[in-house]
PDB file of C-alpha atoms in Angstrom:
ATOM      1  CA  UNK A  11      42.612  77.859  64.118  1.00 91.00           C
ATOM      2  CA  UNK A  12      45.779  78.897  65.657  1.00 97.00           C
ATOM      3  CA  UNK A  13      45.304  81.130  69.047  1.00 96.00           C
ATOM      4  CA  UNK A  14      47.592  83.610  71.096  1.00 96.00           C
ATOM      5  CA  UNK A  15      46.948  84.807  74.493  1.00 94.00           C
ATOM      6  CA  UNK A  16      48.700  88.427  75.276  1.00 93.00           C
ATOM      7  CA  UNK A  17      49.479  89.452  78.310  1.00 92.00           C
ATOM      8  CA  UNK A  18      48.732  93.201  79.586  1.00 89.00           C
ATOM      9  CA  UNK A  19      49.395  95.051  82.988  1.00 89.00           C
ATOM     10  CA  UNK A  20      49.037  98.490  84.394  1.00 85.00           C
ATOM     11  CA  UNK A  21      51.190 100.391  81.757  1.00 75.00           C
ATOM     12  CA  UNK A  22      51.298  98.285  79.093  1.00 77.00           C
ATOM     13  CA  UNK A  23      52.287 100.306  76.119  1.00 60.00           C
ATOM     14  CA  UNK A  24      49.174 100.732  74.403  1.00 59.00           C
ATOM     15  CA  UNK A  25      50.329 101.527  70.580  1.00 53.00           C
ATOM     16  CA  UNK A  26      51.440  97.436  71.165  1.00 49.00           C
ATOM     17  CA  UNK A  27      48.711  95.976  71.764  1.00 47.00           C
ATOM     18  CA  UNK A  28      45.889  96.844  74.199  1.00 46.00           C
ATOM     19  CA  UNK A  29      42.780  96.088  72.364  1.00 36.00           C
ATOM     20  CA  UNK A  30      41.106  95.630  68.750  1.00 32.00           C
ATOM     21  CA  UNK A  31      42.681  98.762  67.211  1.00 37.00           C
ATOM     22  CA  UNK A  32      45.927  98.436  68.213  1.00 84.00           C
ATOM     23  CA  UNK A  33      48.827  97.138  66.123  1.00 89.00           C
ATOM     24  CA  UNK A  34      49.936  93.132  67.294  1.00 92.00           C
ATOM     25  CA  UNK A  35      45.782  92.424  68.421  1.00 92.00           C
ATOM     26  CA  UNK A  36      44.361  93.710  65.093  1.00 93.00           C
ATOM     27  CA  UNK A  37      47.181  92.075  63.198  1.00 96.00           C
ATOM     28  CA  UNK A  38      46.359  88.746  64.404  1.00 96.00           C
ATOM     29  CA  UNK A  39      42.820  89.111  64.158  1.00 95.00           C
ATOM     30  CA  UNK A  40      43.238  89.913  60.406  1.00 96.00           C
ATOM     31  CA  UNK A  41      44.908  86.585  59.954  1.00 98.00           C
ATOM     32  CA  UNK A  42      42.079  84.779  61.623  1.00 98.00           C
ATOM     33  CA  UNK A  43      44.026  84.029  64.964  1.00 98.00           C
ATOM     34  CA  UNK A  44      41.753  83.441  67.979  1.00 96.00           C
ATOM     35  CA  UNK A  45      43.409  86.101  70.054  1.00 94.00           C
ATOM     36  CA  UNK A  46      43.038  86.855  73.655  1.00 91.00           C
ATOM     37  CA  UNK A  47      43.753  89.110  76.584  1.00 88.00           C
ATOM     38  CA  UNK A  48      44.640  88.822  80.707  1.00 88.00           C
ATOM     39  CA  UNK A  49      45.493  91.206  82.725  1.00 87.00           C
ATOM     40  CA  UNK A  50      48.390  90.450  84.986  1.00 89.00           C
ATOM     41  CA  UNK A  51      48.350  90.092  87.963  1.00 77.00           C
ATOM     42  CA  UNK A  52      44.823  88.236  87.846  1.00 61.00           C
ATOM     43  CA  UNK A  53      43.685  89.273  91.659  1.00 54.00           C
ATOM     44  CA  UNK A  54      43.850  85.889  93.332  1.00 53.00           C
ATOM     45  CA  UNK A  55      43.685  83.638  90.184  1.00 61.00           C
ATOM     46  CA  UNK A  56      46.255  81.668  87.862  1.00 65.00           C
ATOM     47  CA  UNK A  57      46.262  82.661  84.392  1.00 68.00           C
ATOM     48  CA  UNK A  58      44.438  80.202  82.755  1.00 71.00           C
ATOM     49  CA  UNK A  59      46.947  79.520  80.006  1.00 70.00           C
ATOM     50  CA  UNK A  60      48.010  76.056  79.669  1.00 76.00           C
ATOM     51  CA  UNK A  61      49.729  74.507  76.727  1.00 82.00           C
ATOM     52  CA  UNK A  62      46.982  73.455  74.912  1.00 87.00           C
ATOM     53  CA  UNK A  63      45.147  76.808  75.001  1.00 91.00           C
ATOM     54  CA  UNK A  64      47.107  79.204  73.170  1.00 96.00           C
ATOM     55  CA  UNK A  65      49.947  78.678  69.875  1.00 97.00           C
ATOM     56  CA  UNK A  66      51.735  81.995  71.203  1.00 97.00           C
ATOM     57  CA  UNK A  67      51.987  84.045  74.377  1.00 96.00           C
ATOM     58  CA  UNK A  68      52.886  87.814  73.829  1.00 96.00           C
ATOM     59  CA  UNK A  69      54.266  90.183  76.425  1.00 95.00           C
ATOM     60  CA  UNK A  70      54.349  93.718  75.258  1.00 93.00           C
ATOM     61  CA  UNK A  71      56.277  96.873  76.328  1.00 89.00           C
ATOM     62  CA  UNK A  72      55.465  99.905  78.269  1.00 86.00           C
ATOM     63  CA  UNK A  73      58.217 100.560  81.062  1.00 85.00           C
ATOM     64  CA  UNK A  74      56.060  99.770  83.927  1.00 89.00           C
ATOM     65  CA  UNK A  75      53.235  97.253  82.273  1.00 89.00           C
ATOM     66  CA  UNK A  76      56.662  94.993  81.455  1.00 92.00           C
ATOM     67  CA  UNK A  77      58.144  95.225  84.479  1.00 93.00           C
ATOM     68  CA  UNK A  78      54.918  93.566  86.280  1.00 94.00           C
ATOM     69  CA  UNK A  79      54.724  91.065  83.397  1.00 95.00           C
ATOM     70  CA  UNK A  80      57.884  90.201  83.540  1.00 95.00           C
ATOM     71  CA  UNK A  81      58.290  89.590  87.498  1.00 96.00           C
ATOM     72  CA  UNK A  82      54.952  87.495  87.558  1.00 94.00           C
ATOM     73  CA  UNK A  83      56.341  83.711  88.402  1.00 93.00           C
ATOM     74  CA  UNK A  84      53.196  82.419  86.378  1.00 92.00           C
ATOM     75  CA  UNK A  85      54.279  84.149  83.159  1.00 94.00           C
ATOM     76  CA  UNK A  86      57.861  83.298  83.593  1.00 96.00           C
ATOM     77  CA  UNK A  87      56.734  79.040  84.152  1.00 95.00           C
ATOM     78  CA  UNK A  88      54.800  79.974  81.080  1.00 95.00           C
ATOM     79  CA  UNK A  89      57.544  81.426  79.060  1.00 97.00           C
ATOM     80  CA  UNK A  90      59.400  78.418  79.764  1.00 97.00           C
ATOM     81  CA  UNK A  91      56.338  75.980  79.403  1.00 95.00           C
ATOM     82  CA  UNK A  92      55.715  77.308  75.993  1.00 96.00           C
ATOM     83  CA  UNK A  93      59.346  77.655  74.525  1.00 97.00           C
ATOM     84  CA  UNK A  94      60.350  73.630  76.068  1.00 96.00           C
ATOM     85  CA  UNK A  95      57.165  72.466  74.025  1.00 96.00           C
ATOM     86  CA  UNK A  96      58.046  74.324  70.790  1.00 96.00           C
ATOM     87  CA  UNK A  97      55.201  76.649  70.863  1.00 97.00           C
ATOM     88  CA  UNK A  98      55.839  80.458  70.094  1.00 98.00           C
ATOM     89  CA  UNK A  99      56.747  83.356  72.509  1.00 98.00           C
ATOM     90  CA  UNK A 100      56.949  86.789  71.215  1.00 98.00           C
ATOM     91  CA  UNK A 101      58.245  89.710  73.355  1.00 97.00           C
ATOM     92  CA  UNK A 102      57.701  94.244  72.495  1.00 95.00           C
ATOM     93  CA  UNK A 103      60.234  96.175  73.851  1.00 94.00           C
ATOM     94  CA  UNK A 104      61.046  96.200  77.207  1.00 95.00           C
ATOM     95  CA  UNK A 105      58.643  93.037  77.200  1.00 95.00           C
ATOM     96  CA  UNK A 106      61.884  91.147  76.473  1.00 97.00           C
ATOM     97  CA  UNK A 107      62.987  91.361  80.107  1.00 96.00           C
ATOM     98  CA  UNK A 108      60.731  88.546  80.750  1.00 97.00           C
ATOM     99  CA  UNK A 109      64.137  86.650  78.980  1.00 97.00           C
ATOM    100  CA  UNK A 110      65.917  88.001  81.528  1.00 95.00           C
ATOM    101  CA  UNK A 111      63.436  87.146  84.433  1.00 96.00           C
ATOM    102  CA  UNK A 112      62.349  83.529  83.274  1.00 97.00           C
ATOM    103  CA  UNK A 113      66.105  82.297  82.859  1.00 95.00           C
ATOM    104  CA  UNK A 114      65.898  82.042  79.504  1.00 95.00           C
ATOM    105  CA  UNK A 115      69.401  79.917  78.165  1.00 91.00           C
ATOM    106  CA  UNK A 116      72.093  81.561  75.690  1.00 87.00           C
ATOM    107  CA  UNK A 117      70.049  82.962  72.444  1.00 94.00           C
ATOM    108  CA  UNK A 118      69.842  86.086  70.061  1.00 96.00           C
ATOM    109  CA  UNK A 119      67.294  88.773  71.520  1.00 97.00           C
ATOM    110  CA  UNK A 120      66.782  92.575  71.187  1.00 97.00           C
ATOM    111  CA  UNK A 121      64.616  95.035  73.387  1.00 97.00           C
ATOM    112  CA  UNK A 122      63.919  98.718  73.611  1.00 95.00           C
ATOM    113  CA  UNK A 123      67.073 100.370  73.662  1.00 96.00           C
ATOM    114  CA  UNK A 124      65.890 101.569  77.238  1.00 94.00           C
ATOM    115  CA  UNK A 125      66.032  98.079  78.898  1.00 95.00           C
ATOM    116  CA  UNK A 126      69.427  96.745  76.749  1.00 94.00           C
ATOM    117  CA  UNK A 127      71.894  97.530  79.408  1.00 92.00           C
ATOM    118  CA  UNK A 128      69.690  95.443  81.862  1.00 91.00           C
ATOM    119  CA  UNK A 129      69.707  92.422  79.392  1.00 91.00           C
ATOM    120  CA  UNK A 130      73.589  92.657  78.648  1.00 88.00           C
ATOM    121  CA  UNK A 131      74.766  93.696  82.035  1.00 81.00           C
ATOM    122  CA  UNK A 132      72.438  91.397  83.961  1.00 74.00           C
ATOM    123  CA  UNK A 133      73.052  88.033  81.706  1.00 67.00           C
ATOM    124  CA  UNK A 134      75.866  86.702  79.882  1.00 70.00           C
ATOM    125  CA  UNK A 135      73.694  84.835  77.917  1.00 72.00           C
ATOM    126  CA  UNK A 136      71.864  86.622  75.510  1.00 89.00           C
ATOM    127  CA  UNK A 137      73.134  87.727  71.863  1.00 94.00           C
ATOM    128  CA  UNK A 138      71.886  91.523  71.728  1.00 96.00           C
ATOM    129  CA  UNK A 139      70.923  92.430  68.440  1.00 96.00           C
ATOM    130  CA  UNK A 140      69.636  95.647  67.181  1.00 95.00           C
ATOM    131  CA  UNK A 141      67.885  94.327  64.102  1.00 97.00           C
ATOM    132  CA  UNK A 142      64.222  95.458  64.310  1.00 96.00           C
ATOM    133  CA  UNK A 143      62.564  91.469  64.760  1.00 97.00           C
ATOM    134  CA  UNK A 144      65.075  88.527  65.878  1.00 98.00           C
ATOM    135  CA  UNK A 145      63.633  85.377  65.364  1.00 98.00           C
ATOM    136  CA  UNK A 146      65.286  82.509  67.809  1.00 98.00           C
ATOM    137  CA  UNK A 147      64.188  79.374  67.432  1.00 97.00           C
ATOM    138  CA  UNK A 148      60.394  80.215  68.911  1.00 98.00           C
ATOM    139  CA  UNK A 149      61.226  83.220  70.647  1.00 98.00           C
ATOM    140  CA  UNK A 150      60.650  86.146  68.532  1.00 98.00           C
ATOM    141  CA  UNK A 151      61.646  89.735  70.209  1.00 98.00           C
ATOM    142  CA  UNK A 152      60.941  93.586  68.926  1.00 96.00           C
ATOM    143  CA  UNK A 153      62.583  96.871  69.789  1.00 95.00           C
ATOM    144  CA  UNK A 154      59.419  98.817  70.588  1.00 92.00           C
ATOM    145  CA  UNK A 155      55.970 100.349  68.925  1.00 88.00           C
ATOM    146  CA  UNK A 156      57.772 101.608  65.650  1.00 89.00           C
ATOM    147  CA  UNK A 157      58.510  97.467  65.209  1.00 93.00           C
ATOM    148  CA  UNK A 158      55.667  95.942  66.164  1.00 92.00           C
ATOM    149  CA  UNK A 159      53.965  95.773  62.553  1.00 94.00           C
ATOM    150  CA  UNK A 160      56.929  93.409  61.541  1.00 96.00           C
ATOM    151  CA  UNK A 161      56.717  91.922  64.360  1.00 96.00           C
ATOM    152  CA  UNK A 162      53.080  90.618  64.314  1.00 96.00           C
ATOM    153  CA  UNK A 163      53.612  89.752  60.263  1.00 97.00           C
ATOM    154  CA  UNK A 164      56.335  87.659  61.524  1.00 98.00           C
ATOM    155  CA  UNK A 165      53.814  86.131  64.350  1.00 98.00           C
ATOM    156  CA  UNK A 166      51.386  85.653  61.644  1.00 98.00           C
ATOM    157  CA  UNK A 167      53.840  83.858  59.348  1.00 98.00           C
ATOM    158  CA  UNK A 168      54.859  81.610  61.829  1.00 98.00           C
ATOM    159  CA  UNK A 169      51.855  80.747  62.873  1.00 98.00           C
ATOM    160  CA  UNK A 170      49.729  80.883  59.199  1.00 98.00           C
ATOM    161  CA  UNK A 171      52.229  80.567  56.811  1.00 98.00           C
ATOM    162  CA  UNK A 172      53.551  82.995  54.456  1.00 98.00           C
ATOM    163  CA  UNK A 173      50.545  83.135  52.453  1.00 98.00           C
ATOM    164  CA  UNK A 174      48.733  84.344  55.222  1.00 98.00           C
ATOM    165  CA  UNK A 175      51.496  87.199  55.721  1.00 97.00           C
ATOM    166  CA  UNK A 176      50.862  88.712  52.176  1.00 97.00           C
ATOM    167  CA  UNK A 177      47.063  88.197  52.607  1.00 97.00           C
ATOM    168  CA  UNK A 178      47.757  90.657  55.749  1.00 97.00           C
ATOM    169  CA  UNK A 179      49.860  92.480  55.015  1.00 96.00           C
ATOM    170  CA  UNK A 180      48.033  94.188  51.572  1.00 94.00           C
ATOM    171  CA  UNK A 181      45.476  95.499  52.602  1.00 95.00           C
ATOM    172  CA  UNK A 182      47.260  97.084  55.497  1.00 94.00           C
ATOM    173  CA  UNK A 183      48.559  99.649  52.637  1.00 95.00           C
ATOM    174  CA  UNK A 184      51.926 100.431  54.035  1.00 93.00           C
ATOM    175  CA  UNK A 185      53.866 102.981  52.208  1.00 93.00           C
ATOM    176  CA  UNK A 186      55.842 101.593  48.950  1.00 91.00           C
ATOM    177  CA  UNK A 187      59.485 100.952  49.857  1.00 89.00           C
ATOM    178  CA  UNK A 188      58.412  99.439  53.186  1.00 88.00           C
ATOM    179  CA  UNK A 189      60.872  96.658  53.982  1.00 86.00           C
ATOM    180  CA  UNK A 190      58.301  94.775  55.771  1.00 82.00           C
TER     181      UNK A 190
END
């Protein structure tokens, strides 16, 4: 059974992912996906997740919530732990400054339109895009809350299959027309 491990912080932006009801969590529970929590920073203890633990690491939005995530040198070795072995790393919003802060090399990427000028002005190597999911190689990146629902389909896909999407994705009802 695939598994993902998301990370949260004081404000994290709850409407991405905080707990069972919430949009990315409940998405991935629906397609069977042992998923998982920590709070960062842990209070004197490593974040127990090593390569063979978890198929996916998330880092969500919320202004403040990403900032901490994103600065935390255990989630940045992580980022690049997970990406080198060819394991998914999904980023919300201004979750995608982790990118920035783990050194990320030359690749397509979009954010909240809040944190954009930090990603452009700060780096020469990232590709902005404003589409609302860009899909890298294993690093998949969102603009904000209003994205998120493609966003985990597309985490379920890659991690289930497409079959799995649709399963999802039904019952979740979405209004006819939707383009995800």
């Amino acid at each position: 059974m695939p598994s993902a491990l998301i990370f949260i912080a004081d404000g994290t932006e709850e409407m991405e992912l905080l707990d069972d009801s919430t949009i990315t969590y409940d998405t991935l529970v629906r397609a069977g996906i042992e998923t998982q929590s920590v709070f960062v920073p842990e209070p004197k203890d490593s974040i127990s997740a090593g390569l063979d633990k978890f198929d996916v690491l998330v880092i969500p939005g919320g202004a403040k919530g990403a900032e901490t995530i994103s600065q935390d040198s255990q989630v940045q070795a992580l980022v690049r732990a997970y990406l080198a072995q060819n394991k998914l790393v999904g980023m919300i919003c201004a979750g995608s400054l982790a990118a920035l802060t783990s050194n990320l090399p030359k690749q397509p990427l979009t954010s909240h339109p809040g944190v954009k000028s930090e990603l452009v002005e700060k780096s020469i190597e990232f590709n902005y895009s404003e589409d609302s999911v860009v899909v890298s190689g294993n690093l998949i990146t969102t603009r904000g809350p209003g994205t998120t629902f493609p966003f985990a389909l597309t985490l379920v896909e890659r991690l289930c299959g497409k079959e799995k999407r649709a399963e999802v994705h039904g019952p979740m009802v979405f209004p006819a027309g939707t383009p995800w």
